[in-house]
mmCIF file with all atom_site columns, C-alpha atoms and ligand atoms in Angstrom:
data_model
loop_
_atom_site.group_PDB
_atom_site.id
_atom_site.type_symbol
_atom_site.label_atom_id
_atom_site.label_alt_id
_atom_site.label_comp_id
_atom_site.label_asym_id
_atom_site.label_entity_id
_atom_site.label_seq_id
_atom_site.pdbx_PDB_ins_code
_atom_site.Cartn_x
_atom_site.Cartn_y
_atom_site.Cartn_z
_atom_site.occupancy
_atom_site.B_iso_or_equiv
_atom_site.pdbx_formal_charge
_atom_site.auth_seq_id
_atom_site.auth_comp_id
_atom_site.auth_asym_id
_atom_site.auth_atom_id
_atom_site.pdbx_PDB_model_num
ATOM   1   C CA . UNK C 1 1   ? 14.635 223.998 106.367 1.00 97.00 ? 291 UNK C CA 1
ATOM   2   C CA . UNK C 1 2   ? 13.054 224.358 102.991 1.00 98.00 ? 292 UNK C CA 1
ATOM   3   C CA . UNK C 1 3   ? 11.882 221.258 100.925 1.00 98.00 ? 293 UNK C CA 1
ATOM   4   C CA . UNK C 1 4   ? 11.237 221.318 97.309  1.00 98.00 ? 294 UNK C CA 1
ATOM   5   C CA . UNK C 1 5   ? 9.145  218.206 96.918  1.00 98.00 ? 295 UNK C CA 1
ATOM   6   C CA . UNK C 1 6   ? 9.083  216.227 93.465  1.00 98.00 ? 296 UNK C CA 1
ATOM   7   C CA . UNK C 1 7   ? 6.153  214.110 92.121  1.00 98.00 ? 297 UNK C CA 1
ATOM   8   C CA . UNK C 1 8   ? 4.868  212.544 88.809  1.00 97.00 ? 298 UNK C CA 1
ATOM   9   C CA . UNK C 1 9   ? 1.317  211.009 90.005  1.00 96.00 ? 299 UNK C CA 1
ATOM   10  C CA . UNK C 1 10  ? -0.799 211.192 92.905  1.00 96.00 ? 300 UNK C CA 1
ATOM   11  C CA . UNK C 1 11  ? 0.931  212.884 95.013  1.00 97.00 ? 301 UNK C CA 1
ATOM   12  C CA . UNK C 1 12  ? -0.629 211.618 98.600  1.00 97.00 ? 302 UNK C CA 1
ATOM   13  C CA . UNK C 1 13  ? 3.206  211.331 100.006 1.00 98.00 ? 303 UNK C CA 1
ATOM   14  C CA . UNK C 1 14  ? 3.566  215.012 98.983  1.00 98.00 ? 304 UNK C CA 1
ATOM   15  C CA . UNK C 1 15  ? 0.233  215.845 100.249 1.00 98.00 ? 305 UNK C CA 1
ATOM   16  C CA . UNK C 1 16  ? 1.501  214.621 103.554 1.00 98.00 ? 306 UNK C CA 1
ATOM   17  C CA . UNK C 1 17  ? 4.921  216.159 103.713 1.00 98.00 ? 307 UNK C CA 1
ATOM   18  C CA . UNK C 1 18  ? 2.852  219.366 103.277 1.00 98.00 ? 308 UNK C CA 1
ATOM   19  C CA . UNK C 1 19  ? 0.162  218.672 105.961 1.00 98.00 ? 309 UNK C CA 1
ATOM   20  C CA . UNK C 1 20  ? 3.178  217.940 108.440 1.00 97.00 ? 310 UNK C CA 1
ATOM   21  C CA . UNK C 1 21  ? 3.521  220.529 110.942 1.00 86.00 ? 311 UNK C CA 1
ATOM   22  C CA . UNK C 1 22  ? 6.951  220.239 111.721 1.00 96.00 ? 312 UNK C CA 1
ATOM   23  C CA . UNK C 1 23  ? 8.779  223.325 112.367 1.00 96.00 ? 313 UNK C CA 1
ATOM   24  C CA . UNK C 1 24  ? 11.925 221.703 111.173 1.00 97.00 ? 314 UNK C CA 1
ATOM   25  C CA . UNK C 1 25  ? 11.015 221.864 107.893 1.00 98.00 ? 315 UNK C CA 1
ATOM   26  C CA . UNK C 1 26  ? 8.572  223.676 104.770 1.00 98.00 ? 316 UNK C CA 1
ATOM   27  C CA . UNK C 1 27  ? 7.581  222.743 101.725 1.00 98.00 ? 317 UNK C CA 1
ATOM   28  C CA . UNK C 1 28  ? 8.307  226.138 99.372  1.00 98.00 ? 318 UNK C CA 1
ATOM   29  C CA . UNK C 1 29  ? 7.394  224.707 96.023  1.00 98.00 ? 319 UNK C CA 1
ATOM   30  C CA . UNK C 1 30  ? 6.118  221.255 94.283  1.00 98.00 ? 320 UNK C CA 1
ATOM   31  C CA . UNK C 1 31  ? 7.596  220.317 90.905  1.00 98.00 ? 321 UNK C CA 1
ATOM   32  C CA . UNK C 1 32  ? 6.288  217.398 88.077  1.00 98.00 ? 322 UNK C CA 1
ATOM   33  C CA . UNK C 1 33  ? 8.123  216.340 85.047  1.00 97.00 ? 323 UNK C CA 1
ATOM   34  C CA . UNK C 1 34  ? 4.059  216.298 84.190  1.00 96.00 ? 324 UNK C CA 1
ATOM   35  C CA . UNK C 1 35  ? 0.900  218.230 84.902  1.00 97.00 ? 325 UNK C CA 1
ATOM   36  C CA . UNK C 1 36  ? 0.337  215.876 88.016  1.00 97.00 ? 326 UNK C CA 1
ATOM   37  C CA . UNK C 1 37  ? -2.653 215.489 90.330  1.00 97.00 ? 327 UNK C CA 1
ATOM   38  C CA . UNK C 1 38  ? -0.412 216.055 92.722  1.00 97.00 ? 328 UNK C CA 1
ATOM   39  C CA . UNK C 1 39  ? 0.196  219.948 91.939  1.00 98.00 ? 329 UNK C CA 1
ATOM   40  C CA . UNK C 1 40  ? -3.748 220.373 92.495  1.00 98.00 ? 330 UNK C CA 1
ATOM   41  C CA . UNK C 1 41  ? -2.747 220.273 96.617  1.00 97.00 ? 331 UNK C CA 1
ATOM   42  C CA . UNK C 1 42  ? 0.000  222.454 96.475  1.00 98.00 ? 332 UNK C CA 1
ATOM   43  C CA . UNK C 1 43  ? -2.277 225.141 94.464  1.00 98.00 ? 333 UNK C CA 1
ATOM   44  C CA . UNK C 1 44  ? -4.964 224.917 96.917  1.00 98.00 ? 334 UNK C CA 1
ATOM   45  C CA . UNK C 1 45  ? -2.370 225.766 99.210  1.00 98.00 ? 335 UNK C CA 1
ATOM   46  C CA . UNK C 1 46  ? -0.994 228.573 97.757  1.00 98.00 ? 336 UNK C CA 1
ATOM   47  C CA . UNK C 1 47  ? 2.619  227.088 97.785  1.00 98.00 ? 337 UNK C CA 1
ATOM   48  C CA . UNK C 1 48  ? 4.261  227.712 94.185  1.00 98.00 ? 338 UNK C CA 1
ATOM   49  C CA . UNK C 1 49  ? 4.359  224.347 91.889  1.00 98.00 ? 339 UNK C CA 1
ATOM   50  C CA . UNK C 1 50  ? 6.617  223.798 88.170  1.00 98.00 ? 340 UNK C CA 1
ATOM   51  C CA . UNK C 1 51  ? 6.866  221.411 85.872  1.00 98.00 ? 341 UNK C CA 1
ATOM   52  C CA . UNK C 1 52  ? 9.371  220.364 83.751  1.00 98.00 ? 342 UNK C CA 1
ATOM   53  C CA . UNK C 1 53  ? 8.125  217.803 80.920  1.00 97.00 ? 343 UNK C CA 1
ATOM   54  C CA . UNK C 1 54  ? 10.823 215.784 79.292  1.00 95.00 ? 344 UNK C CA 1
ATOM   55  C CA . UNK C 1 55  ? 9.167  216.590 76.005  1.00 95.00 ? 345 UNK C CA 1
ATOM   56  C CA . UNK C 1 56  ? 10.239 219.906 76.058  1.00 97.00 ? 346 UNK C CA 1
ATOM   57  C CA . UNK C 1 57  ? 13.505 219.405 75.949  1.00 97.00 ? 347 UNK C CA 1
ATOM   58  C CA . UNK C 1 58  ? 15.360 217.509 72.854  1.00 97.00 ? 348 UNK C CA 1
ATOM   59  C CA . UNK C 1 59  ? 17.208 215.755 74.765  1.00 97.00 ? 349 UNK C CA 1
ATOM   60  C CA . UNK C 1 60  ? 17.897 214.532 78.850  1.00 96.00 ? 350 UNK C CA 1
ATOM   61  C CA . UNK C 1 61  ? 20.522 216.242 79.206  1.00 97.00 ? 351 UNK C CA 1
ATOM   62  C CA . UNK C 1 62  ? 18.941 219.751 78.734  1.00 98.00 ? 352 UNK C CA 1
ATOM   63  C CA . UNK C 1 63  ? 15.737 218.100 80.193  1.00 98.00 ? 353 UNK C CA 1
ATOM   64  C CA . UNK C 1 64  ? 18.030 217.631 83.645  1.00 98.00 ? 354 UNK C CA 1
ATOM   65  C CA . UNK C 1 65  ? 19.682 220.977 83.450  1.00 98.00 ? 355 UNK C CA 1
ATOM   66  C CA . UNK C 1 66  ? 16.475 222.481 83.722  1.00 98.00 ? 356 UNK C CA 1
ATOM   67  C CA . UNK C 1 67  ? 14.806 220.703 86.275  1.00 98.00 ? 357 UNK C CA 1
ATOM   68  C CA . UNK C 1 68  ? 17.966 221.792 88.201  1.00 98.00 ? 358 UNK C CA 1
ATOM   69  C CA . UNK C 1 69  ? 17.420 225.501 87.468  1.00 98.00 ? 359 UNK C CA 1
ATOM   70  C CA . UNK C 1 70  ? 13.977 225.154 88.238  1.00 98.00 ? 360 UNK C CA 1
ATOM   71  C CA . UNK C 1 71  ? 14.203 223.255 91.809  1.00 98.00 ? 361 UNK C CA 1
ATOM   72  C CA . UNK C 1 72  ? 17.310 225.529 92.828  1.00 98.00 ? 362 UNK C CA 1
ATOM   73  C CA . UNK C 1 73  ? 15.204 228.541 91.825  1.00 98.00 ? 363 UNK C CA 1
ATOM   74  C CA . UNK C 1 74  ? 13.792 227.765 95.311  1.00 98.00 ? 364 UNK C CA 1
ATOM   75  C CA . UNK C 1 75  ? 16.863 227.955 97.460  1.00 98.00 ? 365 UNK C CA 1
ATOM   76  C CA . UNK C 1 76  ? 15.781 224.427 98.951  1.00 98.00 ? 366 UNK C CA 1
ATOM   77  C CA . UNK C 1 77  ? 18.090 222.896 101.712 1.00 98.00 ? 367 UNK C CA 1
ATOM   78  C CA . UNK C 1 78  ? 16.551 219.791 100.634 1.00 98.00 ? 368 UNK C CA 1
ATOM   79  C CA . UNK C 1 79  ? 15.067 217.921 97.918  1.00 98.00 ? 369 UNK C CA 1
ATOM   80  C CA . UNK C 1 80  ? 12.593 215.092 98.230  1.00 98.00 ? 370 UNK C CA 1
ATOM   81  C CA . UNK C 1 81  ? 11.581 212.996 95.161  1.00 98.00 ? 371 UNK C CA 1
ATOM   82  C CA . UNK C 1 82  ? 7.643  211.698 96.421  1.00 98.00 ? 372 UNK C CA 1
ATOM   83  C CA . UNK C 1 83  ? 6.781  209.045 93.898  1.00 96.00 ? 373 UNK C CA 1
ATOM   84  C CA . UNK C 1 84  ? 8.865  211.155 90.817  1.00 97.00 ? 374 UNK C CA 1
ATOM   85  C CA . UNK C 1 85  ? 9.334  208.864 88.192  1.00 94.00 ? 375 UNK C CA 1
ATOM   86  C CA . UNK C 1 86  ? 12.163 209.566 86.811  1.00 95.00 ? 376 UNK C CA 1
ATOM   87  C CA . UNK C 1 87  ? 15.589 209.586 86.841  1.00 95.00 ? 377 UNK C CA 1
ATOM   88  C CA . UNK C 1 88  ? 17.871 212.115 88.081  1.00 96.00 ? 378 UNK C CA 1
ATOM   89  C CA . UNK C 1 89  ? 20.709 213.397 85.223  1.00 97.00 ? 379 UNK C CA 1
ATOM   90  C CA . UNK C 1 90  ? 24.748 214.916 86.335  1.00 97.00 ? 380 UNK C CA 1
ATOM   91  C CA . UNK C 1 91  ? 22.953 218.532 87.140  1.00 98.00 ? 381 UNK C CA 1
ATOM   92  C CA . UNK C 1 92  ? 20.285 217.488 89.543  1.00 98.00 ? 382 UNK C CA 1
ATOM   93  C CA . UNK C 1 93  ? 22.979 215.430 91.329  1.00 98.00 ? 383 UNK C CA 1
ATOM   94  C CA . UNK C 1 94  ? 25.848 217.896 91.288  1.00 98.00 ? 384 UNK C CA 1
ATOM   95  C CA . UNK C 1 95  ? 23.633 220.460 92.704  1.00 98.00 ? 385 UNK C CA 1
ATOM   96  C CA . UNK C 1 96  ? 22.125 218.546 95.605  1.00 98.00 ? 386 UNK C CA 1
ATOM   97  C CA . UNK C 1 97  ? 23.721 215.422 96.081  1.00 97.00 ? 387 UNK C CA 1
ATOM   98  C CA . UNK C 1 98  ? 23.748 214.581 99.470  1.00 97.00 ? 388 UNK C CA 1
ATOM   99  C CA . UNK C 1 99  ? 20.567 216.479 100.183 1.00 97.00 ? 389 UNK C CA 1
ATOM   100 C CA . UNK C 1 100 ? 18.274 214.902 97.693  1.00 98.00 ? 390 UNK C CA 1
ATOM   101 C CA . UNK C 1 101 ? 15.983 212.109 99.533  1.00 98.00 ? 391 UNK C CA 1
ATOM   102 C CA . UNK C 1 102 ? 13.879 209.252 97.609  1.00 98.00 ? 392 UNK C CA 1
ATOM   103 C CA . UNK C 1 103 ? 11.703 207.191 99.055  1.00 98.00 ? 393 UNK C CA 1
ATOM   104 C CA . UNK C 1 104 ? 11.071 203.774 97.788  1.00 98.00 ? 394 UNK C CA 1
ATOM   105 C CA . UNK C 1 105 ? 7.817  201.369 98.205  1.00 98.00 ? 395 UNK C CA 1
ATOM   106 C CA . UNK C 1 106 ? 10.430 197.961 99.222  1.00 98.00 ? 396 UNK C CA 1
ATOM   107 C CA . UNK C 1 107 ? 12.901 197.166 101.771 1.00 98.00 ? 397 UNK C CA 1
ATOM   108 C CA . UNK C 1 108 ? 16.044 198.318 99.534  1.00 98.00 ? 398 UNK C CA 1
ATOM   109 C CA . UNK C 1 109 ? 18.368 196.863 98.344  1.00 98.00 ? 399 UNK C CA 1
ATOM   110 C CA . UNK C 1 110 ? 15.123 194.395 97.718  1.00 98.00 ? 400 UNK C CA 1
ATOM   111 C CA . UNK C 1 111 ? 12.950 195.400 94.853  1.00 98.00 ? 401 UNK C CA 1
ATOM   112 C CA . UNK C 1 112 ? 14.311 198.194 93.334  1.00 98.00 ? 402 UNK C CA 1
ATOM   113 C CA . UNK C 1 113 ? 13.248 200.172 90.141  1.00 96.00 ? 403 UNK C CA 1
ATOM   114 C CA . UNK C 1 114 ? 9.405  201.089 88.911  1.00 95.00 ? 404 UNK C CA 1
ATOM   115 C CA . UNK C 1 115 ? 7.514  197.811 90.164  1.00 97.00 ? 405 UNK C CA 1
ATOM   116 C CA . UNK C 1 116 ? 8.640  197.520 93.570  1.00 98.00 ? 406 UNK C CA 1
ATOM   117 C CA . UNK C 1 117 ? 4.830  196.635 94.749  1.00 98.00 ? 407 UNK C CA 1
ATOM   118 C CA . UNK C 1 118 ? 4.399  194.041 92.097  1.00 98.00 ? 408 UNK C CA 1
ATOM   119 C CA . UNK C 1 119 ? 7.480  192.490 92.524  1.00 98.00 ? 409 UNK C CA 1
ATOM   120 C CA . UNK C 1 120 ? 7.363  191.703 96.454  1.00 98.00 ? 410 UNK C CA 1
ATOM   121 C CA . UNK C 1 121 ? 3.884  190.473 95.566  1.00 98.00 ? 411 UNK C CA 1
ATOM   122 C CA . UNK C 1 122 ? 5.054  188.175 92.761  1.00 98.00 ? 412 UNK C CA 1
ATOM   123 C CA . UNK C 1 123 ? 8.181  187.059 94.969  1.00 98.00 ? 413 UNK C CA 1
ATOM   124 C CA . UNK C 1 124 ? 5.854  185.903 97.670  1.00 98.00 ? 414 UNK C CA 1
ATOM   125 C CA . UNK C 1 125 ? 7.608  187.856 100.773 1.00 98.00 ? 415 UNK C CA 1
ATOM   126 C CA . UNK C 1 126 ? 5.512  188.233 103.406 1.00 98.00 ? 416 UNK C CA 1
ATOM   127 C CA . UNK C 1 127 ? 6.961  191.278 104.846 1.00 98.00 ? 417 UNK C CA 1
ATOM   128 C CA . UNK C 1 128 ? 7.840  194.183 102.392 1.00 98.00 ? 418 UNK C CA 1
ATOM   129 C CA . UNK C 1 129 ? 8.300  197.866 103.699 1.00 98.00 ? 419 UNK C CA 1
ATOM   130 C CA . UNK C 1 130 ? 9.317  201.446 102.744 1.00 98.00 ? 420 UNK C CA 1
ATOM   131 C CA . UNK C 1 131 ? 12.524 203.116 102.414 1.00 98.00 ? 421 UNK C CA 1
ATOM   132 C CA . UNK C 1 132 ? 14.190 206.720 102.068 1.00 98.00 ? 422 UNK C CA 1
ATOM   133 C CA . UNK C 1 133 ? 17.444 207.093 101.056 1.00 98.00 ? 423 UNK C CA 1
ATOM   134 C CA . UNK C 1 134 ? 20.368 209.306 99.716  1.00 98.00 ? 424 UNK C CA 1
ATOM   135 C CA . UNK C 1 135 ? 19.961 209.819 95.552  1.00 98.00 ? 425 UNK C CA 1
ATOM   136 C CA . UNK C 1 136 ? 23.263 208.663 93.978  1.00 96.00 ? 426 UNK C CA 1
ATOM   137 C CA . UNK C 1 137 ? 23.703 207.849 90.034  1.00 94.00 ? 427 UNK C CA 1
ATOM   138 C CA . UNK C 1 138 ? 22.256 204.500 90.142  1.00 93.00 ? 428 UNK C CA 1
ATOM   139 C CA . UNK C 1 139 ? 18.535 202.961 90.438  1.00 93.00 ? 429 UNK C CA 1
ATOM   140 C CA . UNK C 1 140 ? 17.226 203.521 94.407  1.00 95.00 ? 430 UNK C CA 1
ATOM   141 C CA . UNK C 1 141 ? 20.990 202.404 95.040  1.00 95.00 ? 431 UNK C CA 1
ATOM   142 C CA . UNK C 1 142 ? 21.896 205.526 96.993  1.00 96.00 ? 432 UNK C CA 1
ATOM   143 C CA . UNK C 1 143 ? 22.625 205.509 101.156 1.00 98.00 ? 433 UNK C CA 1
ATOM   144 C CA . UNK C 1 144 ? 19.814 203.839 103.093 1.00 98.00 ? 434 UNK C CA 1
ATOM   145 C CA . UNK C 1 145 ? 18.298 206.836 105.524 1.00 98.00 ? 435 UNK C CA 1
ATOM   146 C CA . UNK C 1 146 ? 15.343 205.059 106.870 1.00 98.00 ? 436 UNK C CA 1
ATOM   147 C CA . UNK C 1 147 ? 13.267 201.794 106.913 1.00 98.00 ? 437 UNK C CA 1
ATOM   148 C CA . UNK C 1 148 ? 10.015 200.398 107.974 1.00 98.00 ? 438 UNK C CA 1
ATOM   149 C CA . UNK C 1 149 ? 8.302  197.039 107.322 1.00 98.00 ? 439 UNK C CA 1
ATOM   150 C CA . UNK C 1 150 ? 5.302  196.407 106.153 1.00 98.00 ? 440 UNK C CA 1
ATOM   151 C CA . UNK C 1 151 ? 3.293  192.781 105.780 1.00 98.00 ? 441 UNK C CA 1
ATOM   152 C CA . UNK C 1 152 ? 2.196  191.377 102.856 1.00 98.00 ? 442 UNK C CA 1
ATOM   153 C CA . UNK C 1 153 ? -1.531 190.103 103.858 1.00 98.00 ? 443 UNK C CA 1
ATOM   154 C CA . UNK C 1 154 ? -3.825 187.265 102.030 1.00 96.00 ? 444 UNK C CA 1
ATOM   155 C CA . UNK C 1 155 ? -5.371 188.231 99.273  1.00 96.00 ? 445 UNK C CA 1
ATOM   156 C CA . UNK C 1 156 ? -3.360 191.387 98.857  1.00 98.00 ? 446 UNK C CA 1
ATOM   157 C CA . UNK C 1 157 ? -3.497 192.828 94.979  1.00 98.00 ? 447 UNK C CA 1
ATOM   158 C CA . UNK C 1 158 ? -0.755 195.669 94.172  1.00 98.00 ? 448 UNK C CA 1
ATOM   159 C CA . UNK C 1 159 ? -3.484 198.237 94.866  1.00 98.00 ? 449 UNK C CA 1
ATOM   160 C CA . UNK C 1 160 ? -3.799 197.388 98.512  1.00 98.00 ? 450 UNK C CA 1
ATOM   161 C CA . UNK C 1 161 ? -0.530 196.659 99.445  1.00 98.00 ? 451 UNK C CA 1
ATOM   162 C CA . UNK C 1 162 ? 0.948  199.949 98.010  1.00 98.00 ? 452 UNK C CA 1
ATOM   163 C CA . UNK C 1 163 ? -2.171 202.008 100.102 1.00 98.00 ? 453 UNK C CA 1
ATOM   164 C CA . UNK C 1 164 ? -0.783 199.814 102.817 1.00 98.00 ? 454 UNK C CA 1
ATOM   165 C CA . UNK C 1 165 ? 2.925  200.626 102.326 1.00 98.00 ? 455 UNK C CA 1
ATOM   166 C CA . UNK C 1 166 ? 1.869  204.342 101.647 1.00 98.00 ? 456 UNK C CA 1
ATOM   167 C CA . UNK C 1 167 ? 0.590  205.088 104.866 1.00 98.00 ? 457 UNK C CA 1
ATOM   168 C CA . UNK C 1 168 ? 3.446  203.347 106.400 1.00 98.00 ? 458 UNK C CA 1
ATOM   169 C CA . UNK C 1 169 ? 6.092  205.684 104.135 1.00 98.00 ? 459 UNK C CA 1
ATOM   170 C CA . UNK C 1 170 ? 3.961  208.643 104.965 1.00 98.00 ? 460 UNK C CA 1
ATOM   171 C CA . UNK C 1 171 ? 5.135  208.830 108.594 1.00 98.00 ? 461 UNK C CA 1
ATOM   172 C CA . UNK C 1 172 ? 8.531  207.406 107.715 1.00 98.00 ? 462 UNK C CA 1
ATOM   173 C CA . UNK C 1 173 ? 9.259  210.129 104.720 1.00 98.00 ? 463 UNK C CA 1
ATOM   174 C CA . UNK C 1 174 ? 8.066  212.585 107.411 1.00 98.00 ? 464 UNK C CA 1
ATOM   175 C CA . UNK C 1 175 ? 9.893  211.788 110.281 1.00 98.00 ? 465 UNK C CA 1
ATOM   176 C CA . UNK C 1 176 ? 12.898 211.152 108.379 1.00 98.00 ? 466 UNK C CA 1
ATOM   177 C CA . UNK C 1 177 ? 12.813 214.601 106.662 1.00 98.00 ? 467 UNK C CA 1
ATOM   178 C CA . UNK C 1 178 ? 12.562 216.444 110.422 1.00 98.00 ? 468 UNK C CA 1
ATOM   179 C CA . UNK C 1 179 ? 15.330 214.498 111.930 1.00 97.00 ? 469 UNK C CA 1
ATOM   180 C CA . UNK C 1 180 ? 17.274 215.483 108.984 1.00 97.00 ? 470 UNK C CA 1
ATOM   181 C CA . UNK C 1 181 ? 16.023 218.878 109.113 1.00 97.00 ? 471 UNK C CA 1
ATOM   182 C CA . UNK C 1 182 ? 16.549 219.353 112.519 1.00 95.00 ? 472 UNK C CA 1
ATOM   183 C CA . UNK C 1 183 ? 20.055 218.108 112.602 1.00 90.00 ? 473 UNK C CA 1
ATOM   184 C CA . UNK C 1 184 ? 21.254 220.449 110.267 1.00 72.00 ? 474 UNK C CA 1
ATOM   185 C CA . UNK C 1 185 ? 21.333 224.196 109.746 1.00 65.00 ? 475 UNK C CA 1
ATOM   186 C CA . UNK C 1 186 ? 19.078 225.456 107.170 1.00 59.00 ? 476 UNK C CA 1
ATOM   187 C CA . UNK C 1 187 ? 20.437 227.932 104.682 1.00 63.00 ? 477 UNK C CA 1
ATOM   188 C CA . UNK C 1 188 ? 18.340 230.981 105.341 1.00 58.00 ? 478 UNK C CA 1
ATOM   189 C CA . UNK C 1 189 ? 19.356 230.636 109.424 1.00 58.00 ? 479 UNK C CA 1
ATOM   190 C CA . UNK C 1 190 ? 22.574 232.049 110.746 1.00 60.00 ? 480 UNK C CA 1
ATOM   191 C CA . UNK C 1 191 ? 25.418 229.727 111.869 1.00 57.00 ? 481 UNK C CA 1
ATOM   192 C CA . UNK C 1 192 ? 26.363 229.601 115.032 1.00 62.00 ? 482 UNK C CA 1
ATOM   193 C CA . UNK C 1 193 ? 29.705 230.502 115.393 1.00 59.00 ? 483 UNK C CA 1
ATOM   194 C CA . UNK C 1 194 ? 31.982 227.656 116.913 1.00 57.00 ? 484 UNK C CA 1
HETATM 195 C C1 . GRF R 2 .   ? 5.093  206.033 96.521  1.00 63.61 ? 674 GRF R C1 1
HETATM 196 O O1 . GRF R 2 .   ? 4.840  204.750 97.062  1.00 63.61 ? 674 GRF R O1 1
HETATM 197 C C2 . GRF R 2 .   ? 6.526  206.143 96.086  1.00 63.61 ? 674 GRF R C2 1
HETATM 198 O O2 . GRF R 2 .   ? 7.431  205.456 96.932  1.00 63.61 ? 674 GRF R O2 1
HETATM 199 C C3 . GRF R 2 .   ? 6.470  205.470 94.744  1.00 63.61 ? 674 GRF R C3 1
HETATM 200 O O3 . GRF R 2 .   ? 5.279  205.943 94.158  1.00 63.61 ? 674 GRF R O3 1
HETATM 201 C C4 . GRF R 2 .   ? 4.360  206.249 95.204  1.00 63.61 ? 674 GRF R C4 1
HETATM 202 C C5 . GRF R 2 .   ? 3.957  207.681 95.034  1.00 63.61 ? 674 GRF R C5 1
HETATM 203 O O4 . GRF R 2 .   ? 2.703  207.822 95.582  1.00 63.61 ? 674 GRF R O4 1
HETATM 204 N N1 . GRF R 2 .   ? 7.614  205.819 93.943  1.00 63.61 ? 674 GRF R N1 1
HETATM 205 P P1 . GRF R 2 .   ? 2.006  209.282 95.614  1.00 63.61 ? 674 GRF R P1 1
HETATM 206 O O5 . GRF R 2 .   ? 2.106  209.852 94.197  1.00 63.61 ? 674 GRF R O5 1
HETATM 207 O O6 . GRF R 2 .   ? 2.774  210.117 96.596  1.00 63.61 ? 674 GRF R O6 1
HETATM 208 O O7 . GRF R 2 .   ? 0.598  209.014 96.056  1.00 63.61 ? 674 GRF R O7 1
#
């Protein structure tokens, strides 16, 4: 299947989704609403990269239209958003609802929205986690895919429980995108015929 992946910082989530060698699925092209670290990886391996700043646009509805262009530009059979911080308009979720994966630093429907890390800490839970799901309208309310806790430790800071969670959501973002992969037919494959 091919993945468009999405990312506004860092980009280690991405980083991993292209180091997986699954044959389920590829990443074909990286896009940022921002000149991201996270595009550097993608260069250095040759796969094609976009970006799509907000402040191009006058407004977020023309901002989301092309972001939509851009990704579908790709033919993708999926779309992951990896730590993309923002949110998704009526075009980006008309044209791949259903196929359009977040994944989340909190055990959803806990902690949702741009402080996950620094919420569970301030809540006191001892056991947070990671979670991809379905995109819908709302805030990380979409279809729970996949979950997997992680403790909160003594003396954790947000810094080291988010590396903690990330390595954790690494494998889970990545073995959730091949099951999904795998279980259904990618566009550029002929369909078996019932
Ligand atoms: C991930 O924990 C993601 O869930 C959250 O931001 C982080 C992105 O990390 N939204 P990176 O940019 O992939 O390193």
């Amino acid at each position: 299947a091919r993945v468009v992946v999405l990312l506004s910082g860092t980009g280690s989530l991405c980083a991993a989704l292209m180091a997986a060698d699954r044959p389920s699925f590829t990443v074909v092209a990286v896009g940022a609403d921002r000149e991201a670290p996270g595009l550097a990886a993608a260069r250095e391996r040759g796969v094609p990269t976009f970006v799509v700043p907000l402040a191009d646009h006058p407004d977020r509805v023309s901002w989301d239209a092309a972001l939509a262009g851009a990704i579908a530009a790709h033919r993708p059979d999926w779309v992951v958003s990896a730590g993309f911080m923002k949110l998704f308009g009526p075009a980006v979720l008309a044209a791949f609802g259903g196929r359009l994966l977040n994944t989340h630093p909190a055990l959803l429907p806990a902690f949702p929205g741009a402080h996950a890390v620094r919420d569970a800490l301030a809540a006191g839970v001892t056991t947070t986690g990671a979670t991809v799901h379905l995109v819908d309208a709302g805030v990380d309310t979409g279809p729970v895919v996949a979950q997997a806790p992680v403790p909160v430790l003594p003396g954790d800071d947000e810094a080291r429980l988010h590396d903690r969670i990330k390595a954790v959501e690494r494998v889970l973002l990545v073995d959730t995108l091949d099951d999904l992969a795998s279980a259904t037919t990618p566009s550029d494959q002929p369909r078996s015929t019932p």
